[in-house]
């Protein structure tokens, strides 16, 4: 069975989004600052252009992923990535409002445990990736996360949304970093949740 992992691109002051859901252009500059093109599966998302080391890491991460868990907010905010997530893996959406039309997505309304269980079923031996923000916090609080990845970028946003906002089980300790990869404009860090 694969791992359940989460994480996100984060500013040096600890935010995955700036005030009022701003700052994404600054957080994700590393998605376009290299020479290696990584096409995504979504027709609505342009290909990434990464440095070689970031591309190698991303290819490995995406290759190990078997399913993704996201919340309804991200699903709506991205307009469902045009019907296919850029990673090209099945997506489980945790929501209280299941839409009538839902091609290419699985909707779960019974909570984070049910969403991760469904994603594990879909992923088989591969990893389940829990998207950052609310889903990451809920999964960590439920004891479901094995590993956290942080893509640390050299920008200060001055406020906004932390990766694990309003965490109800602090402190949580981690082992590592178990991996450190220096990209261009980003440092990739991986930590294991200490059990």
Coordinates of C-alpha atoms in Angstrom, one line a residue:
X1 CA 0.0 0.0 0.0
X2 CA 1.2 3.5 -0.9
X3 CA 1.7 6.4 1.4
X4 CA -0.8 9.2 2.1
X5 CA 1.1 12.4 1.5
X6 CA 0.2 16.1 1.6
X7 CA 2.0 19.4 1.2
X8 CA 2.1 22.6 -0.8
X9 CA 4.1 25.4 -2.2
X10 CA 4.8 27.7 0.7
X11 CA 6.3 31.2 1.2
X12 CA 9.2 31.7 3.6
X13 CA 6.7 33.1 6.1
X14 CA 4.6 30.0 6.0
X15 CA 1.6 30.7 3.7
X16 CA 0.2 28.6 0.8
X17 CA -2.0 31.6 -0.3
X18 CA -1.7 35.3 0.4
X19 CA -4.4 37.5 1.9
X20 CA -7.7 37.2 0.0
X21 CA -6.3 34.1 -1.9
X22 CA -3.6 36.3 -3.6
X23 CA 0.1 35.6 -4.2
X24 CA -0.2 32.5 -6.4
X25 CA 1.7 34.2 -9.2
X26 CA 4.6 34.6 -6.7
X27 CA 4.3 31.2 -5.1
X28 CA 4.2 29.3 -8.4
X29 CA 6.9 31.1 -10.3
X30 CA 9.0 28.0 -10.1
X31 CA 6.4 26.3 -12.3
X32 CA 7.7 28.3 -15.2
X33 CA 11.4 29.1 -14.6
X34 CA 13.1 26.2 -16.2
X35 CA 13.9 24.5 -19.5
X36 CA 12.2 21.1 -19.0
X37 CA 8.6 21.0 -20.2
X38 CA 6.2 18.8 -18.2
X39 CA 2.8 18.5 -20.0
X40 CA -0.2 18.0 -17.8
X41 CA -3.3 15.9 -18.5
X42 CA -5.7 18.9 -18.2
X43 CA -6.4 20.8 -21.4
X44 CA -7.1 24.0 -19.4
X45 CA -3.7 24.0 -17.6
X46 CA -0.6 25.0 -19.6
X47 CA 2.5 22.8 -19.4
X48 CA 5.0 23.4 -16.6
X49 CA 8.5 24.5 -17.4
X50 CA 10.8 23.4 -14.6
X51 CA 14.5 23.2 -13.8
X52 CA 15.8 19.7 -14.4
X53 CA 16.0 18.8 -10.7
X54 CA 12.5 20.0 -10.0
X55 CA 11.2 18.2 -13.1
X56 CA 12.9 14.9 -12.0
X57 CA 11.3 15.2 -8.5
X58 CA 7.9 16.1 -9.9
X59 CA 7.9 13.2 -12.4
X60 CA 8.8 10.9 -9.6
X61 CA 6.0 12.3 -7.4
X62 CA 3.4 12.2 -10.1
X63 CA 4.5 8.7 -11.2
X64 CA 3.9 7.4 -7.7
X65 CA 0.5 9.0 -7.3
X66 CA -2.6 6.9 -7.7
X67 CA -5.3 9.2 -6.5
X68 CA -5.8 12.8 -5.3
X69 CA -8.1 14.1 -2.5
X70 CA -9.2 17.7 -2.8
X71 CA -11.9 19.9 -1.3
X72 CA -14.9 21.4 -3.1
X73 CA -13.4 24.9 -2.8
X74 CA -10.4 24.0 -4.9
X75 CA -12.5 22.0 -7.3
X76 CA -14.7 25.0 -7.9
X77 CA -11.9 27.6 -7.8
X78 CA -10.1 25.7 -10.6
X79 CA -13.3 25.0 -12.6
X80 CA -12.5 21.3 -12.1
X81 CA -9.3 21.8 -14.2
X82 CA -11.3 21.6 -17.3
X83 CA -12.5 18.0 -16.4
X84 CA -9.1 16.4 -15.8
X85 CA -6.6 17.2 -13.1
X86 CA -3.1 18.1 -14.5
X87 CA -1.6 15.0 -12.7
X88 CA -3.9 12.8 -14.8
X89 CA -4.9 10.7 -11.7
X90 CA -8.4 10.1 -10.4
X91 CA -9.7 12.8 -8.0
X92 CA -11.8 12.3 -4.9
X93 CA -13.6 15.5 -4.0
X94 CA -14.7 16.0 -0.4
X95 CA -17.9 18.1 -0.3
X96 CA -21.2 18.7 1.4
X97 CA -22.7 19.6 -2.0
X98 CA -22.4 16.9 -4.6
X99 CA -22.9 18.4 -8.1
X100 CA -25.3 16.8 -10.6
X101 CA -22.7 16.7 -13.4
X102 CA -19.5 15.1 -12.2
X103 CA -17.5 13.4 -15.0
X104 CA -14.0 12.2 -14.2
X105 CA -14.4 12.9 -10.4
X106 CA -15.6 10.9 -7.4
X107 CA -17.5 12.9 -4.8
X108 CA -17.6 11.9 -1.1
X109 CA -19.6 13.6 1.6
X110 CA -18.9 11.4 4.6
X111 CA -15.7 13.2 5.8
X112 CA -12.0 13.0 5.3
X113 CA -11.6 9.4 6.5
X114 CA -14.1 8.3 3.9
X115 CA -12.5 10.4 1.2
X116 CA -9.0 9.0 1.9
X117 CA -10.4 5.5 2.1
X118 CA -12.0 5.9 -1.3
X119 CA -8.8 7.3 -2.7
X120 CA -6.7 4.4 -1.2
X121 CA -9.1 2.0 -2.9
X122 CA -8.7 3.8 -6.2
X123 CA -4.9 4.2 -5.9
X124 CA -4.2 0.5 -5.0
X125 CA -0.4 0.2 -4.3
X126 CA 0.3 3.8 -5.3
X127 CA 0.3 7.0 -3.1
X128 CA -2.7 9.1 -2.2
X129 CA -2.0 12.8 -2.4
X130 CA -4.2 15.0 -0.1
X131 CA -4.3 18.5 -1.4
X132 CA -3.1 21.2 1.0
X133 CA -5.1 23.6 3.1
X134 CA -8.3 22.3 4.8
X135 CA -7.9 18.8 3.5
X136 CA -4.3 18.6 4.7
X137 CA -5.3 19.8 8.2
X138 CA -8.3 17.4 8.4
X139 CA -6.2 14.4 7.3
X140 CA -3.4 15.2 9.7
X141 CA -5.8 15.6 12.6
X142 CA -7.3 12.2 11.7
X143 CA -3.9 10.6 11.7
X144 CA -4.0 9.7 8.0
X145 CA -0.9 11.5 6.7
X146 CA 2.4 9.7 6.4
X147 CA 4.5 12.4 4.7
X148 CA 4.5 16.1 4.2
X149 CA 6.1 17.8 1.2
X150 CA 6.9 21.5 1.2
X151 CA 8.0 23.4 -1.9
X152 CA 9.6 26.4 -0.1
X153 CA 9.8 29.6 -2.3
X154 CA 11.8 32.8 -1.6
X155 CA 8.9 35.2 -1.1
X156 CA 7.2 36.7 1.9
X157 CA 3.4 37.1 1.6
X158 CA 2.9 38.9 4.9
X159 CA -0.3 37.0 5.7
X160 CA -2.8 34.6 4.3
X161 CA -3.5 30.9 4.6
X162 CA -1.0 28.6 6.4
X163 CA -0.6 25.0 5.2
X164 CA -2.1 23.7 8.4
X165 CA -4.4 26.5 9.5
X166 CA -6.2 26.1 12.9
X167 CA -4.6 22.7 13.5
X168 CA -6.4 21.0 16.5
X169 CA -3.8 18.4 17.3
X170 CA -0.6 20.4 17.9
X171 CA 2.2 19.7 18.4
X172 CA 2.9 17.3 15.6
X173 CA 6.4 16.1 15.2
X174 CA 8.1 15.0 11.9
X175 CA 11.3 13.1 11.0
X176 CA 13.6 14.6 8.5
X177 CA 13.8 16.3 6.2
X178 CA 14.1 12.9 4.6
X179 CA 14.7 14.6 1.2
X180 CA 16.0 18.0 0.3
X181 CA 16.2 19.0 -3.4
X182 CA 17.4 22.5 -4.4
X183 CA 15.6 23.6 -7.5
X184 CA 15.6 27.0 -9.2
X185 CA 13.5 29.4 -7.0
X186 CA 12.3 26.6 -4.8
X187 CA 13.6 24.2 -2.2
X188 CA 11.8 20.8 -2.1
X189 CA 11.5 19.4 1.4
X190 CA 10.0 16.1 2.5
X191 CA 9.2 15.1 6.1
X192 CA 7.7 11.9 7.6
X193 CA 5.0 12.2 10.3
X194 CA 6.4 10.8 13.5
X195 CA 4.2 8.1 14.9

